[in-house]
XYZ file of C-alpha atoms in Angstrom:
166
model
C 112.887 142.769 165.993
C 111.385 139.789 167.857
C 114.260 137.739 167.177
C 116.594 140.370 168.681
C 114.058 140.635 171.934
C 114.549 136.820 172.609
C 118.126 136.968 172.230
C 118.350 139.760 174.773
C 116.161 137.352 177.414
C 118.352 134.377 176.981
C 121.716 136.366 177.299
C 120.177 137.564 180.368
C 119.279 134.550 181.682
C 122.768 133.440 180.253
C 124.481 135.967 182.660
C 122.464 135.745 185.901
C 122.789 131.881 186.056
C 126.327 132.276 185.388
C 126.821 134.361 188.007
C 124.249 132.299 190.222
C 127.024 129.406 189.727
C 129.608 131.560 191.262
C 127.666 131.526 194.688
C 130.133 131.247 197.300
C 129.738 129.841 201.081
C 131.503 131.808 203.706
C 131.599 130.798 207.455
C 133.086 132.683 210.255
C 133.426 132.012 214.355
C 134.720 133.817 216.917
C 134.974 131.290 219.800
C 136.209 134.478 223.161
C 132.314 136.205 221.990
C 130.568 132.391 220.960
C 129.524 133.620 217.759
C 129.812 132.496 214.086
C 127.936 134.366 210.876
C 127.478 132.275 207.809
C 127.281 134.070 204.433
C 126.331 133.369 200.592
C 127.833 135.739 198.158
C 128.617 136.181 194.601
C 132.277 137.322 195.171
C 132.961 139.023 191.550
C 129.715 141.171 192.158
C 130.476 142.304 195.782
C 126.828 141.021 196.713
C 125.961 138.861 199.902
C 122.536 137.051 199.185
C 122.023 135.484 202.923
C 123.308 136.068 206.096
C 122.486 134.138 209.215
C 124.668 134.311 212.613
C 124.328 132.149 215.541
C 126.048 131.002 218.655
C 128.851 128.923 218.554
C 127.878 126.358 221.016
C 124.997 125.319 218.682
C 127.329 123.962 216.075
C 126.434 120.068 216.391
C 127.714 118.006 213.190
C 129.843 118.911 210.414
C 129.486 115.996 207.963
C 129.730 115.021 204.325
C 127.020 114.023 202.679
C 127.049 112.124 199.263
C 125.112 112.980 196.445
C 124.220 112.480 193.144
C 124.210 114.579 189.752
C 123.605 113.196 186.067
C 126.503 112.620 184.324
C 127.436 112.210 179.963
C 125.059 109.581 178.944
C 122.517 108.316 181.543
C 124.952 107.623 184.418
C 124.915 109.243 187.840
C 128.183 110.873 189.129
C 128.137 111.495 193.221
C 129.540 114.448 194.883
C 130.071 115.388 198.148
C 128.668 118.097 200.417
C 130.362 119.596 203.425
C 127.245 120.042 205.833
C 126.751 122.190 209.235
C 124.072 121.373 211.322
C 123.023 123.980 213.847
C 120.304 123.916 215.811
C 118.751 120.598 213.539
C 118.676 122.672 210.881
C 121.707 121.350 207.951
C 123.287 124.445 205.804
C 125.898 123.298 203.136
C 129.013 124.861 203.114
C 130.582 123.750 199.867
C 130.724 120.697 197.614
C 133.609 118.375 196.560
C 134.296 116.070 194.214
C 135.089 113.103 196.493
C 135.197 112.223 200.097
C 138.863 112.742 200.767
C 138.724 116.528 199.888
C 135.604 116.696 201.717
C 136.693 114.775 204.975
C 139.689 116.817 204.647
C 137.718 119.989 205.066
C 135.434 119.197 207.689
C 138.713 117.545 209.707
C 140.023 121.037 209.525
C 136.498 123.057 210.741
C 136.283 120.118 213.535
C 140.226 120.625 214.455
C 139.494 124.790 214.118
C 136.301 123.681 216.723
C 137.697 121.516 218.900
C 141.276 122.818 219.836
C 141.602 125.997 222.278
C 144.507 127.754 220.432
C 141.992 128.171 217.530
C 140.603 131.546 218.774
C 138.765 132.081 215.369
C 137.459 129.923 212.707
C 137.387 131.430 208.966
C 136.585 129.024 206.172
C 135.711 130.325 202.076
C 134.388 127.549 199.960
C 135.378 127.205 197.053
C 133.487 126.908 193.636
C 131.525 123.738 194.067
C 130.751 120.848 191.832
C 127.417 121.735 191.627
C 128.081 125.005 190.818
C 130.105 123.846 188.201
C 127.281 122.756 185.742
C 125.719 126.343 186.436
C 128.583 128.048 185.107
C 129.191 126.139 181.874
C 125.145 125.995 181.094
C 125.165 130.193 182.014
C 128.072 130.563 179.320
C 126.593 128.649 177.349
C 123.557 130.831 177.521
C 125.705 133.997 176.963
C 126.543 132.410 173.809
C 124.196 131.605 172.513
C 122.165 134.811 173.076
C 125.068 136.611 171.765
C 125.318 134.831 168.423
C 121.551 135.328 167.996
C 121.341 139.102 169.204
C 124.755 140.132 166.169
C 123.680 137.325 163.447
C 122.041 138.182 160.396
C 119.887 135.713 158.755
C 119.267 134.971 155.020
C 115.697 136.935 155.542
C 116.805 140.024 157.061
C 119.792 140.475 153.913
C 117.023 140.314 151.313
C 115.112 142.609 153.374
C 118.140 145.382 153.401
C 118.851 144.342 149.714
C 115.044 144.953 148.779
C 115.451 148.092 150.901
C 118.288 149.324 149.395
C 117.064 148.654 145.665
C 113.567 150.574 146.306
């Protein structure tokens, strides 16, 4: 019975880091009112964990930053993160796999701020690198709970045989 109890924690823990790793960045600006909302969400559960809104004008940098995640073997693999700063205070958007895709993005939020026929700005991150590692370790998780929650071991068929017999 124990066995079955632990198996029903880890799938749990399985499924909410897997869903934790489908955390999605949303940021939206309306330039005519000067104000922009910036959400986290879990898109396949319809649930927004954080919602912050401030003024346009207080948009300073968008940047990427480079950073670092372990990799197969001991090696370090760097990743990028698409960063707003607001008011000195930095809120990542989304994270990239190199600095191209990243540059790319933030050239598009600074073209979307800078140019007047840009009335709104709307930008959905995608599924980020780091994100990535959440996903396959929450599956992973699922699994393995799973396997351990339906599998019988050799102890609990002599029990039912014993069981049976008596």
């Amino acid at each position: 019975m124990s066995k079955k109890i632990i198996a029903s924690v880890i799938f749990l823990v399985g499924l909410g880091i897997f869903f934790l790793g489908m955390l999605q960045t949303n940021l939206a600006c309306n330039k005519e009112q000067n104000l922009c909302s910036l959400a986290s969400s879990i898109p396949a559960l319809h649930l927004t964990l954080d919602k912050i809104t401030f003024k346009f004008s207080d948009i300073k940098y968008i940047t990427c930053e480079r950073r670092v995640q372990a990799a197969r073997g001991s090696g370090k693999r760097a990743y990028y993160e698409l960063t707003l700063e607001v008011n000195k205070e930095p809120y990542v958007i989304e994270s990239c796999p190199n600095r191209r895709i990243c540059r790319r993005h933030a050239d598009r939020l600074l073209d979307m701020k800078a140019f007047p026929q840009y009335k709104t700005i709307e930008f959905k991150s995608s599924i980020g690198v780091s994100n990535v590692m959440g996903i396959i370790l929450g599956a992973a998780l699922l699994i393995l709970g799973g396997k351990m929650f339906f599998d019988k071991t050799a102890e609990e068929e002599l029990d039912e045989e014993e069981n049976s017999q008596e």
